Coordinates of C-alpha atoms and ligand atoms in Angstrom, one line a residue:
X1035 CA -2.8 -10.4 -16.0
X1036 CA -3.3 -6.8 -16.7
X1037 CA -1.0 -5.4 -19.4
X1038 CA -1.1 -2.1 -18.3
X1039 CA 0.5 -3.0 -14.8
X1040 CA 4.1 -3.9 -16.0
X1041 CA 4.8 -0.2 -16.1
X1042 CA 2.5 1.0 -14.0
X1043 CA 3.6 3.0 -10.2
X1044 CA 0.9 3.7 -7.6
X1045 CA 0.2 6.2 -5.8
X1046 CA -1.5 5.9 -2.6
X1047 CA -3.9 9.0 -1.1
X1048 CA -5.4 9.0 2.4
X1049 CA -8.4 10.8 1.6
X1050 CA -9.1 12.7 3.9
X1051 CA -5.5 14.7 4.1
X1052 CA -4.8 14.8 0.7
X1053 CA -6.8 18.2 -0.9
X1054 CA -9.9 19.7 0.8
X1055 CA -12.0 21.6 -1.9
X1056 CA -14.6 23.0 0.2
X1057 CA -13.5 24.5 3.1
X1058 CA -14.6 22.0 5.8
X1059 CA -11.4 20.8 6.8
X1060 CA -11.0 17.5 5.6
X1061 CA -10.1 16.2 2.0
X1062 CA -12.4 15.4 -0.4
X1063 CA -12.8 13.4 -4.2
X1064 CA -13.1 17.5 -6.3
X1065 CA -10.2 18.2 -4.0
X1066 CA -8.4 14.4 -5.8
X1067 CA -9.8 15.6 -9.0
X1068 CA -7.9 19.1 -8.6
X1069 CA -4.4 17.7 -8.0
X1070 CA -4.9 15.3 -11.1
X1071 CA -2.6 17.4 -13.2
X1072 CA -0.2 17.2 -10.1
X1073 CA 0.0 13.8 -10.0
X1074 CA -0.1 13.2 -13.6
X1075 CA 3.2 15.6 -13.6
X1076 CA 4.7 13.2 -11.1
X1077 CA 4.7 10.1 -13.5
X1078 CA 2.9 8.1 -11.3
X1079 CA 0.4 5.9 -13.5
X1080 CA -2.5 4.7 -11.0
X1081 CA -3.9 5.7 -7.2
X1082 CA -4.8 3.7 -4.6
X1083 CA -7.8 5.5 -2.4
X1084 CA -8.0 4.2 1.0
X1085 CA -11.9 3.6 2.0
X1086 CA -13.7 7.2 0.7
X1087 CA -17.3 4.6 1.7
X1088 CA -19.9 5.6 4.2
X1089 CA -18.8 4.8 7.7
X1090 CA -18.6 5.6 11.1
X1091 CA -14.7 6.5 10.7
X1092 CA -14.0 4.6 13.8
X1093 CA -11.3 2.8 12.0
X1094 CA -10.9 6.0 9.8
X1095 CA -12.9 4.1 7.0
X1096 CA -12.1 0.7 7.4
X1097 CA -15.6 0.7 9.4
X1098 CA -17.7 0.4 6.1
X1099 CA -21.6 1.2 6.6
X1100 CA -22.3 1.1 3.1
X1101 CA -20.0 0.1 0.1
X1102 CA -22.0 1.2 -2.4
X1103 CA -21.9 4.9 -1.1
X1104 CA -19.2 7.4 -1.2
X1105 CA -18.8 9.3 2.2
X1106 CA -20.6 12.6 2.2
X1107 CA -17.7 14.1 3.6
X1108 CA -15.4 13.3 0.2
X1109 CA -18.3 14.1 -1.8
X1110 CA -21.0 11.8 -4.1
X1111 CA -20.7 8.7 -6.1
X1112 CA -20.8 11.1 -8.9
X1113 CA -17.7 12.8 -7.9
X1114 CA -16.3 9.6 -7.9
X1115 CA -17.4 8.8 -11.3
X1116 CA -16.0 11.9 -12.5
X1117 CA -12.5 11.2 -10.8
X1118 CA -12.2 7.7 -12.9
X1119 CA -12.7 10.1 -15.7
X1120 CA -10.8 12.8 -15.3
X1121 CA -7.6 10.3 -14.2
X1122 CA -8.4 7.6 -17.3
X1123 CA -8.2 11.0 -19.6
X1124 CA -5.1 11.4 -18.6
X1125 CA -4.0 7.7 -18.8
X1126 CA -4.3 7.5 -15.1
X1127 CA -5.7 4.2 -13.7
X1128 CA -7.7 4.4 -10.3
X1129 CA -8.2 1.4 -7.6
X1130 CA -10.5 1.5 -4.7
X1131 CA -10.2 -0.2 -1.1
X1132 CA -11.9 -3.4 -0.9
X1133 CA -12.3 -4.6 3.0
X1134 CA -13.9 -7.7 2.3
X1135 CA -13.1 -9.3 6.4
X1136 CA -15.7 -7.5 8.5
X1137 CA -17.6 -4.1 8.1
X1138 CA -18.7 -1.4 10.9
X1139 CA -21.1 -2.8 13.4
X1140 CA -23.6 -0.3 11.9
X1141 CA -24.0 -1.7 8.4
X1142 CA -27.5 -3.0 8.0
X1143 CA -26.2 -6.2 7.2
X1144 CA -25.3 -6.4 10.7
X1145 CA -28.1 -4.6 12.3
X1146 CA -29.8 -7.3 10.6
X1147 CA -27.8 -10.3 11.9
X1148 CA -27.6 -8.9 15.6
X1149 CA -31.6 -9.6 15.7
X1150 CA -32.8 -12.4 17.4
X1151 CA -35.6 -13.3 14.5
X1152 CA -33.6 -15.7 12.2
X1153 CA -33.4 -13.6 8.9
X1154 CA -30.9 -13.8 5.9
X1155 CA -28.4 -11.9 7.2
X1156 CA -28.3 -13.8 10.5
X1157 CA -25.2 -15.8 8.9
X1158 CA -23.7 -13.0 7.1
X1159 CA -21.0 -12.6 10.3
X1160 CA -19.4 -14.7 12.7
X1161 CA -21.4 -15.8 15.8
X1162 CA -21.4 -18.4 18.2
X1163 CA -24.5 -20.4 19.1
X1164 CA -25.5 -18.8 22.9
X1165 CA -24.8 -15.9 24.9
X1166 CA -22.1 -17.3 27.4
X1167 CA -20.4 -19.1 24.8
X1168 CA -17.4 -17.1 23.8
X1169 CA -14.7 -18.0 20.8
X1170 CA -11.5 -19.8 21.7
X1171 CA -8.5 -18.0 20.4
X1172 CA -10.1 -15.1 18.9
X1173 CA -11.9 -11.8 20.0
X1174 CA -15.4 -11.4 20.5
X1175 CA -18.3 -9.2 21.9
X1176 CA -21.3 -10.8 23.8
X1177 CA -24.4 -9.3 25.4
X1178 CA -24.4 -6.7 22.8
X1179 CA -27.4 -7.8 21.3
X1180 CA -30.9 -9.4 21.4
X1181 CA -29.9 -12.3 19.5
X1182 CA -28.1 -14.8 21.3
X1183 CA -24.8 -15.5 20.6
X1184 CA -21.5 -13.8 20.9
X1185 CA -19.5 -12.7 17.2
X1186 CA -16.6 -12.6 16.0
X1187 CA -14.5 -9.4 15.4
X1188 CA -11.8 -8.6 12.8
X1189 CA -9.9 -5.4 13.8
X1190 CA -11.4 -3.2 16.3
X1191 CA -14.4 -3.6 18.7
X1192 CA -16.6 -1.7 15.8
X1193 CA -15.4 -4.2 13.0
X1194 CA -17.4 -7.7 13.6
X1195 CA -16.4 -10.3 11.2
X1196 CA -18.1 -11.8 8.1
X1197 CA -18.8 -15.0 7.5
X1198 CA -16.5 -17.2 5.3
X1199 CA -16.7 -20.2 7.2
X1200 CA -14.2 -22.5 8.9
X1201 CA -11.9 -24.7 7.9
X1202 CA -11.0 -26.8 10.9
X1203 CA -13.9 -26.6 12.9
X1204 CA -14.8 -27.3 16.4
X1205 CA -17.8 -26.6 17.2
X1206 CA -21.5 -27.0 16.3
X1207 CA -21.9 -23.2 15.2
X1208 CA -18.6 -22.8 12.8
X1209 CA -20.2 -22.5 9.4
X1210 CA -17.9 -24.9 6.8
X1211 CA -15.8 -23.3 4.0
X1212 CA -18.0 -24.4 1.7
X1213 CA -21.5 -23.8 3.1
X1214 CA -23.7 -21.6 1.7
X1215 CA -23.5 -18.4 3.7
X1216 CA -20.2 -18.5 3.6
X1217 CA -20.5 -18.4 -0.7
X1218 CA -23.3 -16.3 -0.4
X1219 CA -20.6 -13.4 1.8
X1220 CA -18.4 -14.4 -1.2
X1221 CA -21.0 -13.5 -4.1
X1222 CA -22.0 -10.4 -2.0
X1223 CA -18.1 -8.9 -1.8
X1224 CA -18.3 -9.8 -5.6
X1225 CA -21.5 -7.7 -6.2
X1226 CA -19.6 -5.0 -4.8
X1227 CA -17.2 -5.1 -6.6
X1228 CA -18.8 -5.3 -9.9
X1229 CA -20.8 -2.2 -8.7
X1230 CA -17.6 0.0 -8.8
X1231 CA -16.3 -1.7 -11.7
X1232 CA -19.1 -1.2 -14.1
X1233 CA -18.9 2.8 -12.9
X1234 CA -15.4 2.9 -14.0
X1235 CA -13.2 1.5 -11.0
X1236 CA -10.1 -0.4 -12.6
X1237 CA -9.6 -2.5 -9.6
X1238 CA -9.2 -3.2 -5.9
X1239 CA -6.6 -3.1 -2.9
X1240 CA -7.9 -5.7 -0.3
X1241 CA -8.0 -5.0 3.1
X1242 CA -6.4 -8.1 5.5
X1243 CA -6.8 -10.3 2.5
X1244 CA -5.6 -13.0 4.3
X1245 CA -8.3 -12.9 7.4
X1246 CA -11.2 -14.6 5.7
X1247 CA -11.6 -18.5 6.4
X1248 CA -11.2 -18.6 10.2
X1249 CA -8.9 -21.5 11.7
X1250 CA -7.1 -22.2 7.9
X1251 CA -4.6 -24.3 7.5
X1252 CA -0.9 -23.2 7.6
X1253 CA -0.9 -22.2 3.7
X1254 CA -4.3 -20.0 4.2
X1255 CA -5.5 -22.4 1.4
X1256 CA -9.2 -22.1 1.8
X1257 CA -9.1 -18.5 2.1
X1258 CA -6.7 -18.6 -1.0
X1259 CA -9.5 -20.6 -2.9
X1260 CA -11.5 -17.8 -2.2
X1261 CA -9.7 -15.4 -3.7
X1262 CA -8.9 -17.7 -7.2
X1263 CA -12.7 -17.7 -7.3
X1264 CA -13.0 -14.3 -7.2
X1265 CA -10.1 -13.7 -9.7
X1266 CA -11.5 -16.2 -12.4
X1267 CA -14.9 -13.8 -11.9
X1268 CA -12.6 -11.0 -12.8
X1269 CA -10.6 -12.6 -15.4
X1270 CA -13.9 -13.8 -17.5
X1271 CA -15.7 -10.0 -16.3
X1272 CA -12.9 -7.8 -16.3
X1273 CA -10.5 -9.2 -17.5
X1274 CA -8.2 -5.2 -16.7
X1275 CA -8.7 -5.1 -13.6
X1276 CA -5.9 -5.3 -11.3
X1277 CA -6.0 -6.3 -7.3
X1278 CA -3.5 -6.4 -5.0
X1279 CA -3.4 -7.9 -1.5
X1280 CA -2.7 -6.9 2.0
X1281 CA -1.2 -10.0 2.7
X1282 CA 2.5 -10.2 2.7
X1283 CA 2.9 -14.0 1.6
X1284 CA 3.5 -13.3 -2.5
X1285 CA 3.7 -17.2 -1.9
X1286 CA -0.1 -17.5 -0.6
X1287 CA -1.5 -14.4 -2.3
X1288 CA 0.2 -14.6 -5.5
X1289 CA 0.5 -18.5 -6.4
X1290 CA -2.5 -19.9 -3.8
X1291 CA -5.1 -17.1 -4.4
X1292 CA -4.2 -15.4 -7.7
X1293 CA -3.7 -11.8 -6.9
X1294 CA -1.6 -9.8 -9.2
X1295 CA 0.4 -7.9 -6.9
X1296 CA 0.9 -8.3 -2.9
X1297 CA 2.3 -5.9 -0.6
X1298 CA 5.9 -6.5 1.1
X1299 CA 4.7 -4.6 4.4
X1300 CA 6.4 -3.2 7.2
X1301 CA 6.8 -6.4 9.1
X1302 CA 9.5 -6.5 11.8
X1303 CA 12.5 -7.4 10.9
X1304 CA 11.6 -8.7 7.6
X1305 CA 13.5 -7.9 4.4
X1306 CA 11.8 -4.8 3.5
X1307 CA 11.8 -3.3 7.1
X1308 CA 15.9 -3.6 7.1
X1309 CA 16.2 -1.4 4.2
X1310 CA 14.3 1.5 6.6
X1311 CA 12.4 0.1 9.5
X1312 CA 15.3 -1.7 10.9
X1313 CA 14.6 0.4 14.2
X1314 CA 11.1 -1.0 14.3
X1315 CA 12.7 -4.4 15.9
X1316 CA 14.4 -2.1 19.0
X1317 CA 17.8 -1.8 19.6
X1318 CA 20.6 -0.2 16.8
X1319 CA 19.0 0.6 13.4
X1320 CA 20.9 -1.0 11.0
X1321 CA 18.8 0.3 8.0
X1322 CA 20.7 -0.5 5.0
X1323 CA 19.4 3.3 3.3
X1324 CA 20.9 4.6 6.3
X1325 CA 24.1 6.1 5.7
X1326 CA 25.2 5.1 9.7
X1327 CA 24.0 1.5 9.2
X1328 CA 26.7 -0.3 8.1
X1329 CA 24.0 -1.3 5.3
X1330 CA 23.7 -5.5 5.2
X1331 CA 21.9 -6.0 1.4
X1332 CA 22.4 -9.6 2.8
X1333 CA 19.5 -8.9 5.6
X1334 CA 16.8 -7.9 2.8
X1335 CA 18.1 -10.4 0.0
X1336 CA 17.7 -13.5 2.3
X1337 CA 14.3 -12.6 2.8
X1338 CA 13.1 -11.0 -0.9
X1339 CA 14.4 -13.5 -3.1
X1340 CA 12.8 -16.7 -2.3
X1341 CA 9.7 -14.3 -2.5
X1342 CA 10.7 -13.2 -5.8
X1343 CA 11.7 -16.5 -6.9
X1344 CA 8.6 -18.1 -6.7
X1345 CA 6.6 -15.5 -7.5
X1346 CA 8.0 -13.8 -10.5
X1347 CA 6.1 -15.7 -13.2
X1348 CA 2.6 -15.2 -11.9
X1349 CA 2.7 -12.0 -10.3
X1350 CA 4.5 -9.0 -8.7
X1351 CA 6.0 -8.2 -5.3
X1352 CA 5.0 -4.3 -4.3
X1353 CA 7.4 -2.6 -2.3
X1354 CA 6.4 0.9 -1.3
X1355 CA 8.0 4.2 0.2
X1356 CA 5.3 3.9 3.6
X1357 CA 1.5 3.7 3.9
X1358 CA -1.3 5.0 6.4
X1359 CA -0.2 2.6 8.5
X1360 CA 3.4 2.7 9.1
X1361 CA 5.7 5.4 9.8
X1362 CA 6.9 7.6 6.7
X1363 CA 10.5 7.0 5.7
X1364 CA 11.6 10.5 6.7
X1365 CA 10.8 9.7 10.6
X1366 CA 14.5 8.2 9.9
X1367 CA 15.8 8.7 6.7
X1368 CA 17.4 12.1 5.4
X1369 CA 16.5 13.7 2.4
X1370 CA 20.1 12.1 0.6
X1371 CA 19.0 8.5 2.2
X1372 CA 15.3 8.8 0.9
X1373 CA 16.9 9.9 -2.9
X1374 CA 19.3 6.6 -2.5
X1375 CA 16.2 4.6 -1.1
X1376 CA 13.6 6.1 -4.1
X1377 CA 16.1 5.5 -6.8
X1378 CA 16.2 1.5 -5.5
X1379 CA 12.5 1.5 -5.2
X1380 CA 11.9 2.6 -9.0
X1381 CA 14.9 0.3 -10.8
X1382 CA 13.3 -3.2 -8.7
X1383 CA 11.0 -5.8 -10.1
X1384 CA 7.5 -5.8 -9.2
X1385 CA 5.2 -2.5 -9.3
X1386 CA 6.0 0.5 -6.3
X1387 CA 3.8 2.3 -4.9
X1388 CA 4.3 6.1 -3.0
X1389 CA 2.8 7.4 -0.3
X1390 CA 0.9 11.0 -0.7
X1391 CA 3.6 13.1 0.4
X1392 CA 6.8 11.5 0.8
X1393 CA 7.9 12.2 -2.8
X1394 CA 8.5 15.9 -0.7
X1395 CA 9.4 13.9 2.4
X1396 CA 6.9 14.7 4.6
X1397 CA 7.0 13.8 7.8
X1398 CA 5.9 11.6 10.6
X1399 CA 4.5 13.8 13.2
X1400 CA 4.0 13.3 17.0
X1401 CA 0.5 14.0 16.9
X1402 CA -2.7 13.2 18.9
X1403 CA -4.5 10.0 17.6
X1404 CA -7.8 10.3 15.5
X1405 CA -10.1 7.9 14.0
X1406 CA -8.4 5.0 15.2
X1407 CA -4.8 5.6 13.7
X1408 CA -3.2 6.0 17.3
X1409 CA 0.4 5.5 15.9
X1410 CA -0.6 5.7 12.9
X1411 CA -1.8 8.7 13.2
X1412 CA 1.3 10.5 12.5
X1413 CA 1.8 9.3 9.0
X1414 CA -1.5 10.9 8.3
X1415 CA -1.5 14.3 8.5
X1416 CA -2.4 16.5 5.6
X1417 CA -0.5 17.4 2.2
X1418 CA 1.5 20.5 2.1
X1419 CA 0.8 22.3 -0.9
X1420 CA 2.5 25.9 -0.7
X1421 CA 2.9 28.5 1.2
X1422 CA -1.1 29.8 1.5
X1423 CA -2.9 29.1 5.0
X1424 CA -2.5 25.4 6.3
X1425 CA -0.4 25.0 3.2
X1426 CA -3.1 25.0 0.7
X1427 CA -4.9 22.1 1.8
X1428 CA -7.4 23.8 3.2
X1429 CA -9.2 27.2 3.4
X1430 CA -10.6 26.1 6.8
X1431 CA -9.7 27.4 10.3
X1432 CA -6.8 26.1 11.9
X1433 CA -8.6 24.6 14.4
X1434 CA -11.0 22.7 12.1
X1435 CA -8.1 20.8 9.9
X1436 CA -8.6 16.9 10.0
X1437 CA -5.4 16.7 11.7
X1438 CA -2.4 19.4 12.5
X1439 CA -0.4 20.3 10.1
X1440 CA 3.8 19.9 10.0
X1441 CA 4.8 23.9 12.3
X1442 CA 8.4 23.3 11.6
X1443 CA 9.9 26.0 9.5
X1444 CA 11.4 23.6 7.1
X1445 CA 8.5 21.5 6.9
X1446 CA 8.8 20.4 3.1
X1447 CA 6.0 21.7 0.4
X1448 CA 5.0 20.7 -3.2
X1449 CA 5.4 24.5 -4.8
X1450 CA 9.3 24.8 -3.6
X1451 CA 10.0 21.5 -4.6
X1452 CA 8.8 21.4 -7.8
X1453 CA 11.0 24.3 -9.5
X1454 CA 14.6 23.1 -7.2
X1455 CA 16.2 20.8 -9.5
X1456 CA 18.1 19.1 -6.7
X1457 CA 14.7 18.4 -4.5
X1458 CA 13.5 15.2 -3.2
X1459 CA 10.8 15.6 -5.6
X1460 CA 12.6 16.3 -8.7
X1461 CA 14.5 13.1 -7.9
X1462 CA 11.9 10.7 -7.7
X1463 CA 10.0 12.3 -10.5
X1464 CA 13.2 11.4 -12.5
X1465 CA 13.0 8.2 -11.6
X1466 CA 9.5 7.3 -12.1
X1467 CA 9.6 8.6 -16.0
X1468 CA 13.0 6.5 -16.3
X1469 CA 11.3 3.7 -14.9
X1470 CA 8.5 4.0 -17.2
X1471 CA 10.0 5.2 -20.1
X1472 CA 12.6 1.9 -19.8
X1473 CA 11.0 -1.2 -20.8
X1474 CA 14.0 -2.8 -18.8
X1475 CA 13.1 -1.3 -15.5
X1476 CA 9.4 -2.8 -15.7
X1477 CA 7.3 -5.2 -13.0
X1478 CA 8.2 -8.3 -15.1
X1479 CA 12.4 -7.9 -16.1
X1480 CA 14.2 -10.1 -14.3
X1481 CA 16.4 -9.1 -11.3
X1482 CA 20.1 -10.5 -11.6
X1483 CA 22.0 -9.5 -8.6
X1484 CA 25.9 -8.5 -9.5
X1485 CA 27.2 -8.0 -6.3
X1486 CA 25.8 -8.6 -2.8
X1487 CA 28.1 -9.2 -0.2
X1488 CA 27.5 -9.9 3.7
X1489 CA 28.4 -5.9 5.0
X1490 CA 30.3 -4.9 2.0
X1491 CA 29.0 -2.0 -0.5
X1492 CA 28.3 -1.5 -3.3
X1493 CA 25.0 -3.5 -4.2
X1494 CA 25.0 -4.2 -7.9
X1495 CA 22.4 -5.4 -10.0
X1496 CA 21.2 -5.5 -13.1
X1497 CA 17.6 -5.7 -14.7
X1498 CA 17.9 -6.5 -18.8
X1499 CA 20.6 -4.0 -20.4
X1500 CA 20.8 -1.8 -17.4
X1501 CA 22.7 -2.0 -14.5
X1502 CA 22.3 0.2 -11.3
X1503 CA 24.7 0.3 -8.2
X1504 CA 23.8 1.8 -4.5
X1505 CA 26.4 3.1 -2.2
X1506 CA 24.0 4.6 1.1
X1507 CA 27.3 4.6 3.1
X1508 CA 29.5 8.0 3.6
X1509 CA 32.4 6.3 2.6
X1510 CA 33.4 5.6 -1.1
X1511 CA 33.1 2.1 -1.8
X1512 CA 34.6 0.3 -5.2
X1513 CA 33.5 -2.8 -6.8
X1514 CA 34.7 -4.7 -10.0
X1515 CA 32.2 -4.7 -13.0
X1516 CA 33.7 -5.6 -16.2
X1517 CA 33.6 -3.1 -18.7
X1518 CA 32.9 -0.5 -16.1
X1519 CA 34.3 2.3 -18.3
X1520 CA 33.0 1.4 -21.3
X1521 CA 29.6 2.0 -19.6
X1522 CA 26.9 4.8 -20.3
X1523 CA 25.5 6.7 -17.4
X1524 CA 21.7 6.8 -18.0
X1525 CA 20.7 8.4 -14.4
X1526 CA 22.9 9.3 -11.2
X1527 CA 22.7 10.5 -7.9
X1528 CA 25.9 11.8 -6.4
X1529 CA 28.9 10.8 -8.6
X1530 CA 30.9 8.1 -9.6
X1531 CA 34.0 7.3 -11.6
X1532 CA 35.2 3.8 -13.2
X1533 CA 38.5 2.8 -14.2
X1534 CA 38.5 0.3 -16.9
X1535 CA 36.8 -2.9 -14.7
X1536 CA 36.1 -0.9 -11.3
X1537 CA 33.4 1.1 -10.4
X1538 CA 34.2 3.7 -7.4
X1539 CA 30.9 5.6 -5.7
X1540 CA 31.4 8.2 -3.9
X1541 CA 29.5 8.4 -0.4
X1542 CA 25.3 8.2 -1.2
X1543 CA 25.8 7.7 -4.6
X1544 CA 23.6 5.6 -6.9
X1545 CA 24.2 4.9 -10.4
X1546 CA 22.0 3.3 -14.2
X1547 CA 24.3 2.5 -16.7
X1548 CA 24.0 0.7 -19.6
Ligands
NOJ607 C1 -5.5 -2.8 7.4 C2 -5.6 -1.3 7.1 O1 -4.5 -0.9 6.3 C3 -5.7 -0.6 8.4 O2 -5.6 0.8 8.2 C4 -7.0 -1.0 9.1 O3 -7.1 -0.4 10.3 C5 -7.1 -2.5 9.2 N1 -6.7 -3.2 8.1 C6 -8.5 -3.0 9.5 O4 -9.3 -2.9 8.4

């Protein structure tokens, strides 16, 4: 296990909205090196980069043509070199985007397999045996090629699946789990991933980590194995590198395949989702940040702590504010609600990551889809720096952006939010240096809940000497805490008061004391 992750907080940028430094519209990797100081201001310790790779951008990069190549739109490999170098100067760690379940129907590896000369790609994807023989219970394309044989896709109609093999198979063409093409797709994601490593990468997110044995068993335990294969590579080769999984089974990812961290993602009506998604399921939103919700801690804690439980010895649960894929948090939550929800986010177990641009609480806009994202879409658009033309992300046209910009008036921007004390982003930035300057508040310190009752506020718990309270409602809400006034405030968000054994918080108040 990495050291360096215990403290660590991620943050996540959608490359091509993030900084453009030359004018063409789009961001770019000088554009991530320019904001380096930026985000080392924020006390945010590593960055996740969504795909930056050669591709079509059907699938907005997770169509990869070539892994080993950084887009000409964000710039070289040797602007990517100089990014890990410019971050790890200033203590800044940097993962890339690992899709290991399919590439973009125009990598050579598939041109390759599509031909109908048997060659050594030709098992590197999924296909079936003829033509008119399709695959039961999962999309394919057919009479697409010369070879025949329909394949398998992943994601989208661009993405055709490789070849890890089957665990139950039915029929003649399923290659086994343990067949050589499907080792050889293993040892080929691994070269790629040495390739970035050796020029200075210090891990990997991984795309649908779950999706590569097809037909696995209930636990995903072949495609687990996979994954412990590829961790004991790292652990003898690299041994600092950190991965985390697109998965949302800390059970399977963590335990069965031996990822550090997995992501809790937006999954309806799961436990993270009801602390800001709970709209996602239809009906009443009942978000517990929400100061209408009539908050239930009960709806995420059912959920979270058998997670946690079984996971907290051998890896960490990430949580995070939103990602390119799911609506930001301001789409519901007001800037009071995000500070309550933030504060949470930093004083849990397990390693958060942020979003590019909800620490200013940017927002999801209705906007036309591009490169795949159709909902998505909105969740992309680009950073808003300041004040200058499309708020200093570009110096391009208007018309020649990646995606519109925010046209409200009060659309929120990095330069006034980073000199008002009481902004969004002065908040979080608060409580990602208390975080990391708190050995208590780290990945690995136990969570030890206080007070979590079935519709009642406030939630109480406690990580080591500290312990933090949340009241989202606008009501004041009181709980007993022995000691209460013999307590230190370390950090606050609204205000509180205790009397002897009871704590009061006022309406969207959050507390540390120690
Ligand atoms: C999950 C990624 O986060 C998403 O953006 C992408 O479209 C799919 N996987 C397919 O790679």
């Amino acid at each position: 296990m990495p050291e360096w992750l215990k403290d660590a907080v991620f943050y996540e940028i959608y490359p091509q909205s993030f900084n453009d430094s030359n004018g063409d519209g789009i961001g770019d990797i000088p554009g991530i090196i320019e904001a380096l100081n930026y985000i080392s201001d924020l006390g945010v310790s590593a960055l996740w980069i969504n795909p930056c790779f050669d591709s079509p951008f059907l699938d907005a990069g997770y169509d990869i043509r070539d892994y080993k190549k950084v887009a000409p739109r964000y710039g070289t490999n040797e602007d990517l070199i100089l990014l890990f170098k410019e971050a790890h100067r200033r203590g800044i760690k940097v993962l890339l985007d690992l899709v290991p379940g399919h590439t973009s129907d125009q990598h050579p590896w598939f041109l390759e397999s599509k031909k109908a000369e048997k060659n050594i790609y030709s098992d590197r994807y999924v296909w079936t045996s003829h033509a008119f023989e399709g695959i039961k219970d999962h999309p394919y394309i057919s009479g697409m090629s010369e070879r025949a044989g329909a394949y398998m896709l992943n994601f989208f109609a661009s993405q055709p699946a490789l070849n890890y093999g089957w665990l139950n198979r039915t029929e003649k063409w399923m290659s086994a789990a343990d067949s050589p093409e499907a080792a050889a797709t293993r040892e080929a994601m691994k070269d790629v991933m040495r390739f970035w490593l050796d020029k200075g990468c210090d891990g990997f997110r991984v795309d649908m980590a779950d999706s590569l044995v097809k037909n696995d068993d209930a636990n995903k335990s072949a495609t687990a194995a996979i994954w412990r294969n590829v961790r004991e590579m790292l652990d003898k080769e690299y041994p600092e590198a950190a991965m985390v999984s697109e998965w949302s089974n800390p059970q399977q990812a963590i335990n069965g395949g031996g990822f550090h961290m997995d992501f809790y993602l937006d999954h309806v009506g799961n436990g993270y989702n009801t602390l800001l998604r709970d709209y996602e399921k239809g009906g009443e939103d009942n978000s517990f940040f929400l100061s209408k919700g009539h908050g239930d801690i009960m709806r995420f804690l059912d959920d979270y702590l058998p997670k946690y439980n079984a996971t907290k010895d051998r890896g960490y649960i990430s949580m995070f504010t939103c990602n390119h894929d799911t609506p930001r948090p301001a789409r519901t939550l007001s800037v009071p609600e995000l500070k309550l929800f933030y504060a949470f986010l930093m004083t849990m177990p397990g390693v958060p990551f942020v979003y590019y641009g909800d620490e200013i609480g940017m927002r999801y806009l209705d906007v036309k889809t591009k490169e795949g994202g159709y909902q998505r879409t909105g969740s992309r658009t680009p950073m808003q720096w300041n004040h200058k033309d499309n708020y200093g992300f570009s110096s391009a046209a208007k018309e020649d952006l990646y995606l519109p910009m925010d046209e409200s008036e009060d659309a929120p921007v990095v330069f006034d939010q980073v000199s008002a004390p009481d902004s969004l982003y002065r908040c979080l930035r608060r409580f990602i240096h208390f975080r990391r300057n708190n050995r208590d508040l780290w990945a690995d310190i136990p969570l030890e809940i206080l007070y979590a009752e079935k519709e009642k506020l406030p939630f109480v718990y406690r990580r080591g000497s500290l312990i933090m309270a949340v009241n989202p409602s606008l009501e004041e809400q009181s709980v007993h805490l022995s000691g209460a006034s013999k307590l230190r405030r370390m950090e606050m968000i609204g205000k509180i008061r205790t009397e002897e054994d009871i704590l009061y918080m006022e309406p969207q108040s959050f507390v540390i004391l120690q």
